[in-house]
Coordinates of C-alpha atoms in Angstrom, one line a residue:
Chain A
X12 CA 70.1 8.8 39.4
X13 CA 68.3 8.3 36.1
X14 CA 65.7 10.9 35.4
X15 CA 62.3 10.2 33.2
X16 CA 61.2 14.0 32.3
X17 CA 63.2 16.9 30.9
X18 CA 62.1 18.6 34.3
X19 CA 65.3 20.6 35.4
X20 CA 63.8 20.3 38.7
X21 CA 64.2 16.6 38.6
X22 CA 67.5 17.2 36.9
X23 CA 68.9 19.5 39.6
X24 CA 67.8 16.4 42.2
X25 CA 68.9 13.9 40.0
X26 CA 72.4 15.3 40.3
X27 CA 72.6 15.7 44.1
X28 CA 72.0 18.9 44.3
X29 CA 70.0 20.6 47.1
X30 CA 66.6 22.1 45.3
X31 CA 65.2 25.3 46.0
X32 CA 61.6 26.2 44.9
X33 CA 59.3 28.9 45.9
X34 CA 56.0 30.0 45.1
X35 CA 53.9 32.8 43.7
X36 CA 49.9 33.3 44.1
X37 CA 48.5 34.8 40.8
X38 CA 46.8 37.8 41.0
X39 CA 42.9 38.2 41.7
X40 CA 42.4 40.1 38.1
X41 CA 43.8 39.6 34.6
X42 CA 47.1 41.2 35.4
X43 CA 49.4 38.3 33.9
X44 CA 52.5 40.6 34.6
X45 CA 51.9 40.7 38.3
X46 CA 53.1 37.1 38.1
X47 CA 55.8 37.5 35.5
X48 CA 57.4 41.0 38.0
X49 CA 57.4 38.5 41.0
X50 CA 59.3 35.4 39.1
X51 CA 61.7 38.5 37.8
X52 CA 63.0 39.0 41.1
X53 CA 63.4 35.6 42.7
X54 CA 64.1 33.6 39.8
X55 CA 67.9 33.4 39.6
X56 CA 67.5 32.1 43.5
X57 CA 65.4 29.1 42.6
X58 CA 65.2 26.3 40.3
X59 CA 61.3 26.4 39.9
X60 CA 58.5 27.9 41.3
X61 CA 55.1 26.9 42.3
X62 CA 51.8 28.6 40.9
X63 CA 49.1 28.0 43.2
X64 CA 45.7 27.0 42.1
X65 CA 43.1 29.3 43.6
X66 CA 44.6 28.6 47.1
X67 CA 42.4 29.0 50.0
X68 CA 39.7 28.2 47.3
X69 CA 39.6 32.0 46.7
X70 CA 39.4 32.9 42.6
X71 CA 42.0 34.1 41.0
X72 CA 43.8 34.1 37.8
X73 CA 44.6 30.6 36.7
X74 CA 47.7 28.4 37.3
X75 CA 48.4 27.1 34.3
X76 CA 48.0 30.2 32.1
X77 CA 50.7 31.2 35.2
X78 CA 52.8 28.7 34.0
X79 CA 53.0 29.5 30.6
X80 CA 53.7 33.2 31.2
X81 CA 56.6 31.7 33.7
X82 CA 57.6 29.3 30.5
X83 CA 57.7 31.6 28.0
X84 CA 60.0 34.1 30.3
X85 CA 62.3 31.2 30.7
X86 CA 61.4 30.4 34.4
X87 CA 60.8 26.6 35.3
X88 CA 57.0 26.3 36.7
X89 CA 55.6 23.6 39.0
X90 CA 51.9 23.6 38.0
X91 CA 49.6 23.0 41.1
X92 CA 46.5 21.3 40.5
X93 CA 43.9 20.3 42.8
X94 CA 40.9 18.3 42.8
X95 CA 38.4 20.6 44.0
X96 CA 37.3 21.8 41.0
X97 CA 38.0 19.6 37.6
X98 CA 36.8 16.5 37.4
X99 CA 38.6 13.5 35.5
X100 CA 38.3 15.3 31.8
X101 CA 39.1 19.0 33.2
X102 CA 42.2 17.8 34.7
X103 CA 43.6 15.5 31.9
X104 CA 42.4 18.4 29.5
X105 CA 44.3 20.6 31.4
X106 CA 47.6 18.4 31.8
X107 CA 47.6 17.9 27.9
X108 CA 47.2 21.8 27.7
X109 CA 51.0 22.2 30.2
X110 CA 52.4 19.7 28.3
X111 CA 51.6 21.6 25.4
X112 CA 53.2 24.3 26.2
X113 CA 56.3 22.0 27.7
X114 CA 55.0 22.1 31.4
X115 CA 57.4 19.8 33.0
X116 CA 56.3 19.4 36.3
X117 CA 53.1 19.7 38.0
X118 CA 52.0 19.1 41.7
X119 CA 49.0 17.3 42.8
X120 CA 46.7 18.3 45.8
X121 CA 43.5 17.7 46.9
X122 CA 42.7 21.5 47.7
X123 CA 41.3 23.3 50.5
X124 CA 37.6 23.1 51.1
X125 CA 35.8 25.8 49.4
X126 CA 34.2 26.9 52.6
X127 CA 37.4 28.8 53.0
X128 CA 37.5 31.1 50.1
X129 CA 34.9 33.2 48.3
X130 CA 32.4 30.5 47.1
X131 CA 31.3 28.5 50.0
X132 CA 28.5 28.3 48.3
X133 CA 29.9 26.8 45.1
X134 CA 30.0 22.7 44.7
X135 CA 33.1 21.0 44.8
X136 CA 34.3 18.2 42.7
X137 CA 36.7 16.1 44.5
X138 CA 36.0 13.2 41.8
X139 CA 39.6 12.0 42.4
X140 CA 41.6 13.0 45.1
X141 CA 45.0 13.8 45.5
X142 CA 46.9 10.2 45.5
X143 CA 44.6 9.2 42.4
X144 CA 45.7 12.5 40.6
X145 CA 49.5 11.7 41.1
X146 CA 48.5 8.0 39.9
X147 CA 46.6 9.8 37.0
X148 CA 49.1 11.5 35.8
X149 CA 52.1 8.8 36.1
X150 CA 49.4 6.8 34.2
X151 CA 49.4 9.0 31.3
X152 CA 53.1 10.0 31.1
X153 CA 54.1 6.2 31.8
X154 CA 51.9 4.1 29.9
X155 CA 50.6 6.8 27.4
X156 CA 46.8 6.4 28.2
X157 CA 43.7 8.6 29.2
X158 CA 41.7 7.2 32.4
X159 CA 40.0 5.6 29.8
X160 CA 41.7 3.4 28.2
X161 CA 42.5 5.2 25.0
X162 CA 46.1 6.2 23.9
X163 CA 47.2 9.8 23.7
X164 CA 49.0 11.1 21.0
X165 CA 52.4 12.4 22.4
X166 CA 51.4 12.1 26.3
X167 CA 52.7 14.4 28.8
X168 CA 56.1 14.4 30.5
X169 CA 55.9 15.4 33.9
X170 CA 57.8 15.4 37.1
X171 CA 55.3 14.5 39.2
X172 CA 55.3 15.7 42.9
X173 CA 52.7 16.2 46.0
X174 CA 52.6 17.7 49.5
X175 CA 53.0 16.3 52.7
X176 CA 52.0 17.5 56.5
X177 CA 53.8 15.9 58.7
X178 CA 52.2 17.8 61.4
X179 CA 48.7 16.9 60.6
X180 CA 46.9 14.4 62.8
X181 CA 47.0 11.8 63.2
X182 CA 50.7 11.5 63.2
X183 CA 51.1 8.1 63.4
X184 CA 49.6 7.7 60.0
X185 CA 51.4 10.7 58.5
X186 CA 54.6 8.5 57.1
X187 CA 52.2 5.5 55.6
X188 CA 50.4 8.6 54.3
X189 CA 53.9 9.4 52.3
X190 CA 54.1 5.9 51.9
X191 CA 51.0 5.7 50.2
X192 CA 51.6 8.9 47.8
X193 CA 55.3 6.7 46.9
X194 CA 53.2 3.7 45.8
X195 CA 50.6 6.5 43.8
X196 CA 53.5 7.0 42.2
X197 CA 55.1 10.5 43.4
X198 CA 58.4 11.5 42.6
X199 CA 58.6 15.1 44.9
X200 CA 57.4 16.1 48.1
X201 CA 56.7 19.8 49.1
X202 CA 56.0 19.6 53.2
X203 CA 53.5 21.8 55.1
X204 CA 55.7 25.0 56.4
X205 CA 57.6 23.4 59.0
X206 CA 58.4 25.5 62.5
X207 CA 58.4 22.2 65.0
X208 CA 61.8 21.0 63.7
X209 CA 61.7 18.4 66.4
X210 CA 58.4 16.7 65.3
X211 CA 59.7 17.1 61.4
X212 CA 63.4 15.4 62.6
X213 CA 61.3 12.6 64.0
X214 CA 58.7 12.2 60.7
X215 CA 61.5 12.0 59.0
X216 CA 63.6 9.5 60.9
X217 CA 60.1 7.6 60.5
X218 CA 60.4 8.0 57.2
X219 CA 64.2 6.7 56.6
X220 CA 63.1 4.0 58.9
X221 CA 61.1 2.8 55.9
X222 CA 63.5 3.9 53.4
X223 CA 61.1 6.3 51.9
X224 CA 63.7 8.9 51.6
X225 CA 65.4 7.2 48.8
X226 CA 62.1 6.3 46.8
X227 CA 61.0 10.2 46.7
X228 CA 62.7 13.5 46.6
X229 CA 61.6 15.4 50.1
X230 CA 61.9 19.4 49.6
X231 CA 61.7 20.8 53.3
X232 CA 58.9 23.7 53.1
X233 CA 59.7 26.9 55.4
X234 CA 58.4 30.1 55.3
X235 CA 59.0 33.2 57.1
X236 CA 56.8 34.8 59.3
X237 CA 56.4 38.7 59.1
X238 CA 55.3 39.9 62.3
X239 CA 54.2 38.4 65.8
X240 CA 51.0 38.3 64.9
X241 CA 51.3 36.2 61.4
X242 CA 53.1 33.6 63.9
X243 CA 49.9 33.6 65.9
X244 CA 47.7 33.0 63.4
X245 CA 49.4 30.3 61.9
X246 CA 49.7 29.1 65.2
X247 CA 45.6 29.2 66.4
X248 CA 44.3 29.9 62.4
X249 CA 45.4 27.6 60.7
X250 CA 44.0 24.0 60.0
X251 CA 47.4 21.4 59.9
X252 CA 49.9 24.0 60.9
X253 CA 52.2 23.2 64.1
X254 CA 53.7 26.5 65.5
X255 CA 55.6 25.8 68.6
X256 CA 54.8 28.5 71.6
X257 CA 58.7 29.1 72.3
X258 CA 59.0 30.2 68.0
X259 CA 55.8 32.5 68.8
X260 CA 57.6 33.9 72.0
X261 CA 60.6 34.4 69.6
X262 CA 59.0 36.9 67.3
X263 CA 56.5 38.6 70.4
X264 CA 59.9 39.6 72.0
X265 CA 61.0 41.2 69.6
X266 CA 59.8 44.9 68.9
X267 CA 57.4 45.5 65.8
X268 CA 60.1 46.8 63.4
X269 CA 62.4 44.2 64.0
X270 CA 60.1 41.4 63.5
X271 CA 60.4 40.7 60.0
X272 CA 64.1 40.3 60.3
X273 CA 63.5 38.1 62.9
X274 CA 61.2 36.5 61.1
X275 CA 63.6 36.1 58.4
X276 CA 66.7 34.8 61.0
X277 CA 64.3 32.0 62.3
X278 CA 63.8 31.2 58.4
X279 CA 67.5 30.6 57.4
X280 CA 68.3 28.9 60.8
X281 CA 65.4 26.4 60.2
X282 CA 66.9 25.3 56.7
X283 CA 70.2 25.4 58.3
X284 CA 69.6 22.9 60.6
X285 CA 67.3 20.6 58.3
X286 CA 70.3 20.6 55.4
X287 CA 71.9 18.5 57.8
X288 CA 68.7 16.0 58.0
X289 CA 69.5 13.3 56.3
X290 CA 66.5 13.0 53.2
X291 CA 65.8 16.4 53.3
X292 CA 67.2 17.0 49.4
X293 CA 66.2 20.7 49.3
X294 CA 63.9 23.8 50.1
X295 CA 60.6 25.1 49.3
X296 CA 60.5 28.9 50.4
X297 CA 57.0 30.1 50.5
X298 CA 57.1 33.6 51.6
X299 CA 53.7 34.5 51.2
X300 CA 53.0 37.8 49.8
X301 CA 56.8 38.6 50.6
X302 CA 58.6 37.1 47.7
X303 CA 61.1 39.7 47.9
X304 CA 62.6 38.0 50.7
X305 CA 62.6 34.6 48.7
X306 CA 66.5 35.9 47.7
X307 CA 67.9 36.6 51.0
X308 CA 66.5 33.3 52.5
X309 CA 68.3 32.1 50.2
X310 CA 71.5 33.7 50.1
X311 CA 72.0 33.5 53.3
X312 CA 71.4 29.8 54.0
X313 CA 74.1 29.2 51.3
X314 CA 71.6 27.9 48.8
X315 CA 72.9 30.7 46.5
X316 CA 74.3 30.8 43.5
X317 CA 71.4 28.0 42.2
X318 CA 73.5 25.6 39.9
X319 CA 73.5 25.5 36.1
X320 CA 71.5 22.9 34.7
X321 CA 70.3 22.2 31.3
Chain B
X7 CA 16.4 7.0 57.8
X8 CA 15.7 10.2 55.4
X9 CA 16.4 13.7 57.5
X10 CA 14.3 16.8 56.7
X11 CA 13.6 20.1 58.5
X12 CA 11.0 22.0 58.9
X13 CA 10.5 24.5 56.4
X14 CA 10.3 28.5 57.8
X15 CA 6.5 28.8 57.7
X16 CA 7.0 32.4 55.9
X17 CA 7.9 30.2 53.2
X18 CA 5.2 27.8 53.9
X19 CA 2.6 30.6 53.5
X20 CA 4.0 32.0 50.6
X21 CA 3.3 28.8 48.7
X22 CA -0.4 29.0 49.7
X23 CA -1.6 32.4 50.2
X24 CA -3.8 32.5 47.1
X25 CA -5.5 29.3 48.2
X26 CA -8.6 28.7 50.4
X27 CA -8.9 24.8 51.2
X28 CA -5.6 23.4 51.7
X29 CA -4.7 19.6 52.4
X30 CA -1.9 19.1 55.0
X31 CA -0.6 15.8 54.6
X32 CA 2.1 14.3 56.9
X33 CA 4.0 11.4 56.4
X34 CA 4.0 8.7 59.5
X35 CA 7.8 7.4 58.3
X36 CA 11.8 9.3 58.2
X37 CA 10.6 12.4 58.9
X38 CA 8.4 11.7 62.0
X39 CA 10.9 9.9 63.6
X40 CA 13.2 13.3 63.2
X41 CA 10.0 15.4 63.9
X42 CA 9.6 17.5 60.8
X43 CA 6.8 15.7 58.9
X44 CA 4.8 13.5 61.0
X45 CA 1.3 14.0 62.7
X46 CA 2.6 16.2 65.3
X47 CA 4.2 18.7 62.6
X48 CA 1.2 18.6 60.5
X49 CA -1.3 19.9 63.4
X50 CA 1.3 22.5 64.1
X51 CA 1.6 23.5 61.0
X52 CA -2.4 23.5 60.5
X53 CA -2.8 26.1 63.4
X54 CA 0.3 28.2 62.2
X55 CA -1.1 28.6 58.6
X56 CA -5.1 29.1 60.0
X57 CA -3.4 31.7 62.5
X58 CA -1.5 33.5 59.7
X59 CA -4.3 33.9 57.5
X60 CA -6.7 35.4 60.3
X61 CA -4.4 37.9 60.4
X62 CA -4.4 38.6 57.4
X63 CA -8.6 39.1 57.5
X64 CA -8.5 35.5 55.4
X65 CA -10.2 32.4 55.9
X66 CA -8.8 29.2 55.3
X67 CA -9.8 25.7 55.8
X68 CA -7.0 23.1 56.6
X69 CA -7.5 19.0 56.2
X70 CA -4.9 17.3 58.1
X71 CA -3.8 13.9 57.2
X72 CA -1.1 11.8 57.7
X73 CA -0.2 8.6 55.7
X74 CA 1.8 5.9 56.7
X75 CA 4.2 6.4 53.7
X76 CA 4.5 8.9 50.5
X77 CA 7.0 6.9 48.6
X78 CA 4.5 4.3 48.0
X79 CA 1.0 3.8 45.8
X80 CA -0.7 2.2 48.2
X81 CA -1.1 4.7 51.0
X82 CA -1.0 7.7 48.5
X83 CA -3.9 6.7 47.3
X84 CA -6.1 6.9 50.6
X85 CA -6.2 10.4 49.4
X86 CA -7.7 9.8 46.0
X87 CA -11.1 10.1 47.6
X88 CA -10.7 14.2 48.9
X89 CA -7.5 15.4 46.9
X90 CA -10.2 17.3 44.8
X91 CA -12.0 19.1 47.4
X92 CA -8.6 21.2 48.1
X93 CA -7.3 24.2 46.2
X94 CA -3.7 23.2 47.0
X95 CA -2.0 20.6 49.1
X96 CA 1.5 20.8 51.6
X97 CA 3.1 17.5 51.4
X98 CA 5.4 17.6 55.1
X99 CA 7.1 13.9 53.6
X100 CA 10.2 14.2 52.1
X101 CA 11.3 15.4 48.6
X102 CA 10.7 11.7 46.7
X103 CA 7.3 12.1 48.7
X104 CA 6.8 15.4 47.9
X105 CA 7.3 14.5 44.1
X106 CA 5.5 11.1 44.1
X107 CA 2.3 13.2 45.3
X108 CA 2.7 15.6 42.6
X109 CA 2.8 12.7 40.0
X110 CA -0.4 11.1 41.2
X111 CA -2.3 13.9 41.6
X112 CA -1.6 15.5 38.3
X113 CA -3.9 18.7 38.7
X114 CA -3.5 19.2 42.5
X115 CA -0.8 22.0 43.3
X116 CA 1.6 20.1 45.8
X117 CA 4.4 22.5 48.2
X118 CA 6.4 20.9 49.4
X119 CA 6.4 21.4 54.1
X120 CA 10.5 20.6 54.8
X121 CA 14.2 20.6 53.3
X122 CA 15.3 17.3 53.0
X123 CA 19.0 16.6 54.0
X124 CA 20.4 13.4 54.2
X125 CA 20.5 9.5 54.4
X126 CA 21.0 9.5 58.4
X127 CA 21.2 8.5 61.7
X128 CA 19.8 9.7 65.0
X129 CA 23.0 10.0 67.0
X130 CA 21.4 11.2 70.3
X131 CA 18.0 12.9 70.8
X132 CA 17.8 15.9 68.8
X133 CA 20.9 15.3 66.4
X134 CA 20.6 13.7 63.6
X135 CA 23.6 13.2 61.5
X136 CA 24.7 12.0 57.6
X137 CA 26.0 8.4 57.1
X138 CA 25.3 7.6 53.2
X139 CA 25.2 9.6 50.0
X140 CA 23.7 6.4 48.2
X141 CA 26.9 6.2 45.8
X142 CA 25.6 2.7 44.6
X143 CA 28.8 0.6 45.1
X144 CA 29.6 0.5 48.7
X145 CA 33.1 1.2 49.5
X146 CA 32.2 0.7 53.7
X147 CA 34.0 -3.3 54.0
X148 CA 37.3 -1.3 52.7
X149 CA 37.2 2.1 55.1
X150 CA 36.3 0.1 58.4
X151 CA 32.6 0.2 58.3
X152 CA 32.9 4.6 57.9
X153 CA 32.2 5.8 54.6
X154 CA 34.7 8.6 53.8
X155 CA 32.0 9.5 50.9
X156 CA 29.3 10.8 52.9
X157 CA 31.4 12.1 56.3
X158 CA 34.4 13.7 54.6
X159 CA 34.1 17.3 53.6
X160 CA 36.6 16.2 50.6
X161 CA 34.9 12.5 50.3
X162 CA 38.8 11.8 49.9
X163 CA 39.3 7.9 49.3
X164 CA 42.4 8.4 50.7
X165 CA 42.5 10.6 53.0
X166 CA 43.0 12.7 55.5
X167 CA 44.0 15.6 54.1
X168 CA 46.4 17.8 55.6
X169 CA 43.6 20.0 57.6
X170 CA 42.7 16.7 60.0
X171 CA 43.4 18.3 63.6
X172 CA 42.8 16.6 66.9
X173 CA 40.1 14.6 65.0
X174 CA 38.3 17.1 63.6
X175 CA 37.8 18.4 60.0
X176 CA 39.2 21.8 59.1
X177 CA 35.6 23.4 57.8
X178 CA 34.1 22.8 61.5
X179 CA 35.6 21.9 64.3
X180 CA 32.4 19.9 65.5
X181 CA 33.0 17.8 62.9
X182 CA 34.6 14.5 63.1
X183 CA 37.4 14.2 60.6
X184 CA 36.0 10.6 59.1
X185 CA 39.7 9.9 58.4
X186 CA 40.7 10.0 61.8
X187 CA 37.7 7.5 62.5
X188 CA 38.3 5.6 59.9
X189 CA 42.0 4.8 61.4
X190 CA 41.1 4.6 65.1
X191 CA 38.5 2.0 63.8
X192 CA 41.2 0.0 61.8
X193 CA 43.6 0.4 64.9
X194 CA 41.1 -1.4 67.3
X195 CA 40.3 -4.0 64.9
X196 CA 44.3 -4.6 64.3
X197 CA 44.1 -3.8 60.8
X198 CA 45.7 -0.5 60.7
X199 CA 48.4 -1.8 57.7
X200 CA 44.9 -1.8 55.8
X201 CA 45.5 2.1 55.5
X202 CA 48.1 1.9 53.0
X203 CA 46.4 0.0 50.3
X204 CA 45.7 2.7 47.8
X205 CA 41.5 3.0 47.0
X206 CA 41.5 3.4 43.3
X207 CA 39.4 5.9 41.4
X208 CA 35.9 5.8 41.7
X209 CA 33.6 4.7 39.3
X210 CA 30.7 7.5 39.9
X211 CA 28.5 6.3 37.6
X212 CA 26.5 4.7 40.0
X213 CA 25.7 7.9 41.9
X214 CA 23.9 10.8 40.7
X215 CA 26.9 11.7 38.0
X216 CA 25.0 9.0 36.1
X217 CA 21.6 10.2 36.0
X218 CA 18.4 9.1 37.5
X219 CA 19.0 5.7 38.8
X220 CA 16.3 2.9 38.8
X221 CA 16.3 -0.9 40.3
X222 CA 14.2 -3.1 38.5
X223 CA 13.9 -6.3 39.9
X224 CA 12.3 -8.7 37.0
X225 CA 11.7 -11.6 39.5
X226 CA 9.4 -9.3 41.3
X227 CA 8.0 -7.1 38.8
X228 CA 3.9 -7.6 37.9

């Protein structure tokens, strides 16, 4: 396949290879080397990693000064960007600033709701939302133009990619939902963590039914649970997560210290099995707060040595 | 209709402590259908404010009116005639009444008597709930007659997010997720392919991003 950015991302897919990504939060302070220390240690396991963008809609150090600190260490970013808080000239503004800085791939949400973080009383913004952000930004890299109409002088060049939940409701609209982010004009999908591999098998037969899986690149999100208790959270906490009771039995019968290696075991079986779904075309490994672990998920799934791309 | 609560009558009495003669004016429209501003509020209010002062070892002498409207001329001005015998007045319409007071009657202190919410309905007795955000371009004959805009958390165009579960929004599980309505609505009125056209980006100048917004209507105007 052809590819349209100097992404390596996109080059790495391009050439059949299965992707891995990850992700790192930026701190909550103006430590820029707490994000540089954490791309250090996984970044010979992956081929880019994600910088959130004040996830959970609490503040924190921003992604795209993030990136740049990843850039300039030599570590491919995928700038996130949501919605929720730039409107139309914030987030061009801020895609002609990556693409100054040679940002080559960028990932477009819509955000969580503010109510979540550490400003529920702030406004939101929401003036586009995610779909018209990917179509934004495939408008400016494709036909060199601003929203408005007016030309941009050396326009960006991004790989342009978004999320999908396949576990969200309601499922029958979540693979015309994909469908609808393919016609936006996505090129990368990061799904939702996925621990119902039964109900991700079936979105994604949905999916190839369509013959989505050859317009868009899917990268198969997992991430590995810590304890008993992180499983049960993510189970009952949180919004668009699908944790199946017999996964949550899995890491309760275990005792406390060997949880996180169970945690881990679940992790590398899950991606196991999905390499041999066919569409899945690589990984995203989001160990929160336990990045560490990003290079033994890896390893040991046989994702490892990452291959050499320029 | 226009939904407004009742402000906390602390507050209330904060606005009109130094005052003596105080005009209570209710509005017979919106917010008397969702009992915060109508005749009934207005006497209560009148007996809670002439109560709070006798404790306070005050006096204080309380008109009550109510008008059939505070958003037009007409009816405003049936207090032209008394608007200078009080020290202050408590407008219990909503914030455009509150406001249109305060313009006509230039030297009369107006406080306003309730928060006002939303553009809504009454969806049973006692809850009242938000149906328009008066964007000014009406997107309802492409989302199935449910306007993402006002009953989205997001006002995703095309939504649902990720956070829709069993129908609900993620900030509150009491509240529908509009998406979710939005497709069961398409479902029963066999349109659900209608989903996947792609709602392009808004043009929000028609909403309050583009400033105070008027409607002149020459063939009507005097």
């Amino acid at each position: 396949m052809s590819t349209k950015t100097p992404s390596r991302l996109e080059k790495i897919l391009a050439a059949g290879h299965m992707a891995v990504t990850s992700e790192c939060g930026p701190p909550r302070g103006s430590k820029g080397e707490v994000i540089t220390k954490k791309a250090e240690m996984i970044k010979d396991y992956v081929d880019a990693i994600n910088i959130t963008d004040n996830q959970t809609s609490v503040t924190r150090l921003c992604s795209l000064a993030a990136c740049i600190r990843l850039k300039l260490m030599g570590v491919e970013p995928i700038l996130q960007m949501v919605t929720r808080d730039r409107n139309r000239i914030a987030l061009q503004s801020d895609i002609l600033g990556a693409a100054s800085f040679d940002l080559y791939n960028i990932l477009c949400l819509s955000g969580d709701h503010q109510q979540f973080g550490d400003s529920p009383q702030g406004q939101n913004v929401f003036d586009l939302d995610s779909i018209q952000l990917i179509q934004t930004v495939r408008y400016m890299r494709d036909e060199g133009k601003f929203l408005g109409g007016d030309d941009i002088d050396q326009p960006p060049k991004m790989f342009v990619g978004a999320a999908a939940n396949p576990f969200a409701d309601p499922f029958e609209i979540r693979v015309p939902r994909l469908a609808k982010k393919i016609a936006a004009g996505v090129e990368f999908i990061q799904t939702q963590c996925i621990y119902n591999l039964e109900k991700f098998e079936l979105w994604m037969k949905m999916a190839r039914d369509r013959g989505l899986h050859e317009k868009v690149y899917i990268l198969a999100g997992v991430t590995p649970f810590k304890s008993a208790g992180m499983a049960k959270y993510m189970k009952n906490r949180v919004p668009g997560m699908d944790v199946p009771d017999e996964v949550v039995n899995r890491m309760s019968g275990v005792p406390k210290e060997k949880q996180p290696e169970e945690g881990i075991k679940i992790c590398v079986e899950s991606i196991q099995r999905l390499k041999e779904v066919e569409g899945v075309k690589g990984f995203h490994v989001m160990a929160i707060e336990w990045e560490e672990k990003v290079l033994e998920i890896v390893e040991q799934s046989g994702l490892y040595p990452r291959p050499k791309i320029e | 209709m226009i939904v407004a609560e009742k402000k906390p009558i602390d507050e209330i009495i904060g606005f009109v402590r130094d005052y003596r003669k105080i005009l209570l004016v209710g509005c017979n429209e919106c917010v008397t259908v969702c009992y915060a501003g109508g005749k009934k509020e207005v006497e209560i209010l009148a007996s809670a404010l002439t109560m709070a002062f006798m404790k306070e070892g005050k006096e204080l002498e309380v008109k009550e009116v109510t008008l059939e409207r505070q958003c037009d001329h007409e009816y405003l001005e049936e207090i032209r005639n008394i608007i200078d015998e009080y020290d202050a007045a408590v407008s219990l319409a909503c914030g455009v009444g509150v406001q249109f007071m305060a313009e006509k009657y230039f030297r009369t202190p107006v406080f306003p008597g309730v928060n006002t919410l939303f553009m809504g309905v009454t969806e049973e007795r006692g809850v009242w709930a938000e149906r328009c955000q008066g964007c000014g371009k009406c997107i309802l004959g492409e989302t199935a007659g449910i306007c993402p805009i006002s009953r989205c958390a997001k006002r995703l165009l095309n939504g649902p997010c990720g956070g829709s579960t069993k129908g609900k929004c993620e900030i509150n599980k009491e509240l529908d997720c509009a998406w979710q309505l939005i497709i069961d609505r398409l479902k029963e009125l066999g349109r659900l392919e209608d989903y996947e056209e792609l709602i392009p980006i808004k043009d929000w100048s028609t909403e309050r991003a583009g400033g105070p917004r008027k409607v002149i209507r020459e063939d009507l105007k005097q």
